[in-house]
């Protein structure tokens, strides 16, 4: 039974094309993030410079997220995602070209990272907006697990591969893999075919939708609001982790880029195993309860890093952190797909993911500023608290605690009173 759900969904050629292209693109992004992070740190030896890189990577989503949602709801979502991948692929390809000319500077890296941040929400929101049009409703939990597996598999292979290749060809040259991945994903998207979504039959998006409708849905729907705030806090802690982890590897664990890649790989390995199980195993708790528990225990797992200074033990703690945190997106996304009307998926997923991803630049920037004053142990402790405490607070929200059926049920319906549809346009 564990594998049957995956076998069934991979019989769908369009979903298989989408998932394959998306997975390769995520792998490329993971490689580039490690390569550019290490290039900036190796060039500057500055925590503040790393904080600015994190800000460039994710700060522009505030503007890009608003644009992405409108584009995804107004136009063919595949075409919009294809254009995004082509533009970002060409931008990333400039890094090795400029490096080969001997002119690559930190500001070039910041500029490419900022363009990535500006456009990233198109694919980040486009994926969950597109998936319900690729698979049957009962396949959504498995499809969401596979989307998360894309991120986690990329996180396992990408950092390790990047760590090895950086020492061989130099960090700037490694990102050519990412450029190729973008072009491959665009090609895969061009070959997908969509199912007709049930609530579009007879009125193909004829009602104009606005960002205000997505905002109203978010504010009125407690499951959407509570998970969004919880995940924003999680990403603030994750943004801080992105700053202190490479410095921990270099200054205290003395392992350099190779150890940095391996530790990121350990974290993602925990995510892979957990994400696979989340898409195929039923747990005797509601999805909302599982989300709250998993986030609370994720913070506890990260705090273990405070107690150890052995690379193997740090790797084990990060793997546990990854295993506990990976199902969060899978479970929450399954709930969101049941709540959000099809005509609003682009704007709403863009809004939600824009808000959640805004935590990364906040965490990265604060960590870059605070690390010199507080030190690595204090910053690790703050990261763990910011991640874990919202999980405990979320459990106090009854609508979230009771939302969703059992974790692996195909029919995980949100109670009717919890669903708030977007108002019709005037």
Coordinates of C-alpha atoms in Angstrom, one line a residue:
X1 CA 0.0 0.0 0.0
X2 CA 2.9 2.3 0.8
X3 CA 4.2 2.3 -2.8
X4 CA 0.9 1.8 -4.6
X5 CA -0.1 5.5 -4.3
X6 CA 3.2 6.5 -5.9
X7 CA 2.9 3.9 -8.7
X8 CA -0.6 5.2 -9.5
X9 CA 0.4 8.9 -9.7
X10 CA 3.4 8.2 -11.9
X11 CA 1.1 6.6 -14.5
X12 CA 0.1 10.2 -15.1
X13 CA 2.5 11.4 -17.8
X14 CA 1.8 15.1 -17.3
X15 CA 2.4 14.9 -13.6
X16 CA 5.6 12.8 -14.1
X17 CA 6.9 15.5 -16.5
X18 CA 6.1 18.3 -14.1
X19 CA 7.6 16.5 -11.1
X20 CA 10.8 15.5 -13.0
X21 CA 11.4 19.0 -14.3
X22 CA 10.6 20.6 -11.0
X23 CA 12.9 18.2 -9.1
X24 CA 15.8 18.9 -11.4
X25 CA 15.2 22.7 -11.0
X26 CA 15.1 22.3 -7.2
X27 CA 18.4 20.4 -7.3
X28 CA 19.9 23.2 -9.3
X29 CA 18.7 25.8 -6.9
X30 CA 20.2 23.9 -3.9
X31 CA 23.5 23.7 -5.7
X32 CA 23.5 27.4 -6.5
X33 CA 22.5 28.4 -3.0
X34 CA 25.4 26.5 -1.5
X35 CA 27.9 27.7 -4.1
X36 CA 26.9 31.4 -3.9
X37 CA 26.8 31.3 -0.1
X38 CA 30.3 29.8 0.0
X39 CA 31.6 32.2 -2.6
X40 CA 30.4 35.2 -0.6
X41 CA 31.7 33.9 2.7
X42 CA 35.1 32.8 1.2
X43 CA 35.5 36.2 -0.5
X44 CA 34.4 38.4 2.5
X45 CA 34.7 36.2 5.6
X46 CA 31.8 38.3 6.9
X47 CA 28.6 37.3 8.6
X48 CA 27.1 40.6 7.6
X49 CA 27.8 39.8 3.9
X50 CA 26.0 36.5 4.3
X51 CA 23.1 38.3 5.8
X52 CA 22.9 40.6 2.8
X53 CA 23.0 37.6 0.5
X54 CA 20.0 36.0 2.4
X55 CA 18.2 39.4 2.1
X56 CA 18.8 39.5 -1.7
X57 CA 17.7 35.9 -2.1
X58 CA 14.3 36.3 -0.4
X59 CA 13.7 40.0 0.2
X60 CA 12.3 40.8 -3.3
X61 CA 9.5 38.2 -2.8
X62 CA 7.4 41.0 -1.2
X63 CA 7.1 42.6 -4.7
X64 CA 7.5 39.5 -6.8
X65 CA 4.8 37.6 -4.8
X66 CA 2.2 40.2 -5.6
X67 CA 3.0 40.1 -9.3
X68 CA 3.2 36.2 -9.4
X69 CA -0.3 35.7 -8.0
X70 CA -1.8 38.0 -10.6
X71 CA 0.1 36.4 -13.5
X72 CA -0.8 32.9 -12.4
X73 CA -4.5 33.6 -12.2
X74 CA -4.8 35.7 -15.3
X75 CA -2.7 33.7 -17.8
X76 CA -1.9 30.1 -18.6
X77 CA 0.0 29.0 -15.5
X78 CA 2.3 26.7 -17.5
X79 CA 3.3 29.5 -19.8
X80 CA 4.0 31.9 -16.9
X81 CA 6.2 29.3 -15.2
X82 CA 8.0 28.5 -18.4
X83 CA 8.9 32.2 -18.9
X84 CA 10.1 32.4 -15.3
X85 CA 12.4 29.5 -15.8
X86 CA 13.8 30.8 -19.0
X87 CA 14.6 34.2 -17.4
X88 CA 16.2 32.8 -14.3
X89 CA 18.1 30.3 -16.3
X90 CA 19.7 33.0 -18.4
X91 CA 20.5 35.1 -15.3
X92 CA 22.2 32.3 -13.4
X93 CA 24.2 31.4 -16.5
X94 CA 25.8 34.9 -16.3
X95 CA 27.7 34.0 -13.1
X96 CA 30.1 31.5 -14.7
X97 CA 30.4 33.7 -17.8
X98 CA 31.4 36.8 -15.8
X99 CA 33.7 34.7 -13.6
X100 CA 35.5 33.4 -16.7
X101 CA 36.2 36.9 -17.7
X102 CA 37.8 37.6 -14.3
X103 CA 35.2 40.4 -13.5
X104 CA 32.9 38.6 -11.0
X105 CA 32.2 40.8 -8.0
X106 CA 30.0 40.3 -4.9
X107 CA 27.5 42.8 -6.3
X108 CA 27.0 40.5 -9.3
X109 CA 26.1 37.7 -7.0
X110 CA 23.7 39.9 -5.0
X111 CA 22.0 41.1 -8.3
X112 CA 21.4 37.5 -9.5
X113 CA 20.2 36.5 -6.1
X114 CA 17.8 39.4 -6.1
X115 CA 16.4 38.5 -9.5
X116 CA 15.9 34.9 -8.2
X117 CA 14.0 36.3 -5.2
X118 CA 11.9 38.5 -7.4
X119 CA 10.7 35.7 -9.6
X120 CA 10.9 32.7 -7.3
X121 CA 7.3 33.0 -6.2
X122 CA 6.1 32.2 -9.7
X123 CA 7.2 28.6 -9.5
X124 CA 6.8 28.4 -5.7
X125 CA 3.1 29.4 -5.9
X126 CA 2.7 28.0 -9.4
X127 CA 3.4 24.4 -8.3
X128 CA 0.5 24.1 -5.8
X129 CA -1.7 26.1 -8.1
X130 CA -1.0 23.8 -11.0
X131 CA -1.0 20.4 -9.2
X132 CA -4.8 20.1 -8.7
X133 CA -5.1 20.4 -12.4
X134 CA -2.7 17.6 -13.0
X135 CA -3.9 14.9 -10.6
X136 CA -7.2 13.5 -9.3
X137 CA -8.5 15.0 -6.0
X138 CA -7.8 11.8 -4.1
X139 CA -4.1 12.0 -5.2
X140 CA -3.4 15.4 -3.7
X141 CA -1.7 14.1 -0.5
X142 CA 0.6 12.0 -2.5
X143 CA 1.3 14.8 -5.1
X144 CA 2.0 17.2 -2.2
X145 CA 4.4 14.7 -0.7
X146 CA 6.2 14.3 -4.0
X147 CA 6.5 18.1 -4.3
X148 CA 8.1 18.1 -0.8
X149 CA 10.3 15.2 -1.9
X150 CA 11.6 17.3 -4.7
X151 CA 12.8 19.9 -2.2
X152 CA 14.2 17.4 0.1
X153 CA 15.9 15.2 -2.5
X154 CA 17.4 18.4 -4.0
X155 CA 18.5 19.3 -0.5
X156 CA 20.2 15.9 0.0
X157 CA 22.1 15.7 -3.3
X158 CA 22.5 19.4 -4.0
X159 CA 24.6 20.5 -1.0
X160 CA 26.8 17.4 -1.1
X161 CA 27.4 17.7 -4.8
X162 CA 28.0 21.4 -4.5
X163 CA 30.5 20.9 -1.7
X164 CA 32.5 18.5 -3.8
X165 CA 32.3 20.5 -7.0
X166 CA 33.3 23.8 -5.4
X167 CA 36.7 22.4 -4.5
X168 CA 37.1 21.1 -8.0
X169 CA 35.9 23.8 -10.3
X170 CA 35.2 26.8 -8.1
X171 CA 31.9 28.0 -6.7
X172 CA 30.9 30.3 -9.6
X173 CA 31.3 27.5 -12.2
X174 CA 29.1 25.1 -10.2
X175 CA 25.9 27.1 -10.9
X176 CA 25.9 26.2 -14.6
X177 CA 24.0 23.1 -13.4
X178 CA 21.2 25.3 -12.2
X179 CA 21.0 27.1 -15.5
X180 CA 20.6 23.8 -17.3
X181 CA 17.9 22.7 -14.8
X182 CA 15.8 25.8 -15.5
X183 CA 15.8 25.2 -19.2
X184 CA 14.9 21.6 -18.7
X185 CA 12.0 22.5 -16.5
X186 CA 10.6 24.9 -19.1
X187 CA 10.8 22.1 -21.7
X188 CA 9.0 19.7 -19.3
X189 CA 6.2 22.2 -18.7
X190 CA 5.7 22.7 -22.4
X191 CA 4.7 19.0 -22.7
X192 CA 2.2 18.8 -19.8
X193 CA -1.5 18.6 -20.3
X194 CA -4.0 19.8 -17.7
X195 CA -7.3 18.3 -16.5
X196 CA -10.3 20.7 -16.4
X197 CA -10.8 21.7 -12.8
X198 CA -14.4 21.1 -11.6
X199 CA -15.2 24.6 -10.5
X200 CA -14.0 26.1 -13.8
X201 CA -16.4 24.1 -16.0
X202 CA -18.8 26.5 -17.8
X203 CA -17.1 29.7 -16.5
X204 CA -13.4 29.6 -17.3
X205 CA -12.3 32.3 -14.9
X206 CA -14.8 34.8 -16.2
X207 CA -15.2 36.3 -12.7
X208 CA -12.3 38.7 -12.1
X209 CA -10.4 38.0 -8.9
X210 CA -8.3 40.5 -6.9
X211 CA -5.6 40.3 -4.3
X212 CA -8.1 41.6 -1.8
X213 CA -10.1 38.4 -2.1
X214 CA -7.1 36.3 -1.2
X215 CA -6.3 38.6 1.7
X216 CA -9.9 38.3 3.0
X217 CA -9.8 34.5 2.6
X218 CA -6.5 34.5 4.6
X219 CA -7.8 36.7 7.4
X220 CA -11.2 34.9 7.8
X221 CA -9.9 31.4 7.6
X222 CA -8.2 30.3 10.8
X223 CA -6.4 27.3 9.4
X224 CA -4.8 29.4 6.7
X225 CA -4.0 32.3 9.1
X226 CA -2.5 30.2 11.9
X227 CA -0.3 28.0 9.6
X228 CA 0.9 31.0 7.7
X229 CA 2.0 32.8 10.9
X230 CA 3.6 29.6 12.3
X231 CA 5.5 29.0 9.1
X232 CA 6.7 32.6 8.9
X233 CA 8.2 32.1 12.4
X234 CA 9.7 28.8 11.2
X235 CA 11.4 30.5 8.3
X236 CA 12.8 33.3 10.5
X237 CA 14.6 30.6 12.4
X238 CA 15.6 28.9 9.1
X239 CA 17.0 32.2 7.7
X240 CA 19.1 32.5 10.9
X241 CA 20.3 28.9 10.4
X242 CA 21.4 29.7 6.9
X243 CA 23.8 32.3 8.4
X244 CA 25.2 30.5 11.4
X245 CA 25.6 27.0 9.9
X246 CA 28.4 27.8 7.5
X247 CA 30.2 29.8 10.2
X248 CA 29.8 27.0 12.6
X249 CA 31.3 24.6 10.1
X250 CA 34.3 26.8 9.5
X251 CA 35.1 28.3 12.9
X252 CA 34.1 25.6 15.4
X253 CA 33.8 22.3 13.5
X254 CA 36.7 23.2 11.1
X255 CA 35.2 21.3 8.2
X256 CA 35.0 23.9 5.5
X257 CA 32.7 23.8 2.5
X258 CA 32.7 20.0 2.3
X259 CA 31.4 19.7 5.9
X260 CA 28.9 22.4 5.2
X261 CA 27.5 20.5 2.2
X262 CA 27.4 17.3 4.2
X263 CA 25.5 18.8 7.1
X264 CA 22.9 20.3 4.7
X265 CA 22.7 16.9 3.1
X266 CA 22.1 15.3 6.5
X267 CA 19.3 17.7 7.2
X268 CA 17.7 17.0 3.8
X269 CA 18.1 13.3 4.2
X270 CA 15.9 13.4 7.3
X271 CA 13.4 15.4 5.2
X272 CA 13.4 12.8 2.4
X273 CA 12.6 9.9 4.6
X274 CA 9.9 11.8 6.5
X275 CA 8.3 13.3 3.4
X276 CA 8.1 9.9 1.7
X277 CA 6.3 8.4 4.7
X278 CA 4.0 11.5 5.0
X279 CA 2.7 10.8 1.5
X280 CA 1.9 7.1 2.2
X281 CA 1.4 6.4 5.9
X282 CA -1.7 7.2 8.0
X283 CA -1.2 8.5 11.5
X284 CA -4.1 8.5 14.1
X285 CA -4.2 12.3 14.5
X286 CA -5.7 15.2 12.6
X287 CA -3.5 17.0 10.2
X288 CA -3.7 20.2 12.2
X289 CA -2.6 18.5 15.4
X290 CA 0.3 16.9 13.5
X291 CA 1.4 20.2 12.1
X292 CA 1.5 21.8 15.6
X293 CA 3.4 18.9 17.1
X294 CA 5.9 18.6 14.3
X295 CA 6.8 22.3 14.5
X296 CA 7.2 22.2 18.2
X297 CA 9.5 19.2 18.2
X298 CA 11.5 20.6 15.3
X299 CA 12.5 23.5 17.5
X300 CA 13.5 21.0 20.2
X301 CA 15.6 19.0 17.7
X302 CA 17.5 22.1 16.6
X303 CA 18.3 23.0 20.2
X304 CA 20.4 19.7 20.4
X305 CA 23.0 21.5 18.2
X306 CA 23.6 23.7 21.3
X307 CA 24.8 20.8 23.3
X308 CA 27.3 19.2 20.9
X309 CA 30.3 20.2 19.0
X310 CA 31.0 17.0 17.1
X311 CA 30.3 17.0 13.4
X312 CA 28.6 13.6 13.5
X313 CA 26.3 14.6 16.4
X314 CA 25.5 18.0 14.7
X315 CA 24.6 16.0 11.5
X316 CA 22.3 13.7 13.5
X317 CA 20.6 16.6 15.2
X318 CA 20.0 18.3 11.8
X319 CA 18.8 15.1 10.3
X320 CA 16.2 14.8 13.1
X321 CA 15.3 18.4 12.6
X322 CA 14.7 17.7 8.9
X323 CA 12.6 14.6 9.6
X324 CA 10.3 16.5 12.0
X325 CA 9.9 19.6 9.8
X326 CA 9.5 18.0 6.3
X327 CA 5.8 17.0 6.7
X328 CA 4.7 20.5 7.7
X329 CA 4.3 21.7 4.1
X330 CA 2.7 18.5 2.9
X331 CA 0.0 18.4 5.6
X332 CA -0.6 22.2 5.4
X333 CA -0.7 22.3 1.6
X334 CA -3.3 19.4 1.5
X335 CA -5.5 21.5 3.8
X336 CA -5.0 24.7 1.8
X337 CA -5.9 23.0 -1.5
X338 CA -9.3 22.0 0.0
X339 CA -10.0 25.5 1.3
X340 CA -8.8 27.8 -1.6
X341 CA -11.1 28.1 -4.6
X342 CA -9.4 27.2 -8.0
X343 CA -10.0 30.7 -9.4
X344 CA -8.0 32.2 -6.5
X345 CA -5.2 29.6 -6.2
X346 CA -2.6 31.7 -7.9
X347 CA -3.1 34.8 -5.8
X348 CA -3.7 33.0 -2.6
X349 CA -0.8 30.6 -2.8
X350 CA 1.4 33.5 -3.9
X351 CA 0.2 35.5 -0.9
X352 CA 0.7 32.7 1.6
X353 CA 4.1 31.7 0.3
X354 CA 5.2 35.3 0.0
X355 CA 4.3 35.9 3.7
X356 CA 5.9 32.7 4.8
X357 CA 9.1 33.2 2.7
X358 CA 9.5 36.7 4.1
X359 CA 10.7 35.1 7.3
X360 CA 13.9 34.0 5.6
X361 CA 15.3 37.5 4.8
X362 CA 14.2 38.7 8.3
X363 CA 16.0 35.8 10.0
X364 CA 19.1 36.0 7.8
X365 CA 19.4 39.8 8.2
X366 CA 18.9 39.7 11.9
X367 CA 21.4 36.8 12.3
X368 CA 24.0 38.6 10.3
X369 CA 23.7 41.6 12.6
X370 CA 23.3 39.8 15.9
X371 CA 25.9 37.0 15.5
X372 CA 29.0 39.2 16.1
X373 CA 27.4 40.5 19.4
X374 CA 25.7 37.3 20.6
X375 CA 27.9 34.5 19.3
X376 CA 26.9 31.3 17.6
X377 CA 25.4 29.4 20.7
X378 CA 23.0 32.2 21.5
X379 CA 21.9 32.4 17.9
X380 CA 21.3 28.7 17.7
X381 CA 19.1 28.9 20.8
X382 CA 17.1 31.8 19.4
X383 CA 16.6 29.9 16.1
X384 CA 15.2 26.9 18.1
X385 CA 12.8 29.0 20.1
X386 CA 11.5 31.0 17.1
X387 CA 10.8 27.7 15.3
X388 CA 9.4 25.6 18.2
X389 CA 7.3 28.0 20.3
X390 CA 4.7 28.8 17.5
X391 CA 4.0 25.1 17.2
X392 CA 2.8 25.1 20.8
X393 CA 0.8 28.3 20.3
X394 CA -0.8 26.9 17.2
X395 CA -2.2 23.9 19.1
X396 CA -4.3 26.4 21.1
X397 CA -6.2 27.3 17.9
X398 CA -9.1 24.9 17.9
X399 CA -9.9 25.2 14.2
X400 CA -6.4 24.2 13.3
X401 CA -6.1 21.5 15.9
X402 CA -9.2 19.7 14.6
X403 CA -8.7 20.4 10.9
X404 CA -8.2 17.6 8.4
X405 CA -8.8 13.9 8.8
X406 CA -6.2 11.3 9.5
X407 CA -2.8 12.1 8.0
X408 CA -2.9 9.6 5.2
X409 CA -6.5 9.6 4.3
X410 CA -7.3 10.4 0.7
X411 CA -10.5 12.1 1.8
X412 CA -9.2 14.7 4.2
X413 CA -12.1 17.1 4.3
X414 CA -12.0 20.4 6.2
X415 CA -15.3 20.9 8.1
X416 CA -17.8 22.9 6.2
X417 CA -17.9 25.7 8.8
X418 CA -14.2 26.1 8.4
X419 CA -14.3 26.8 4.7
X420 CA -14.6 30.4 3.6
X421 CA -14.9 30.9 -0.1
X422 CA -13.8 34.1 -1.8
X423 CA -16.6 36.7 -2.3
X424 CA -17.8 37.2 -5.9
X425 CA -16.5 40.4 -7.6
X426 CA -18.8 43.3 -7.9

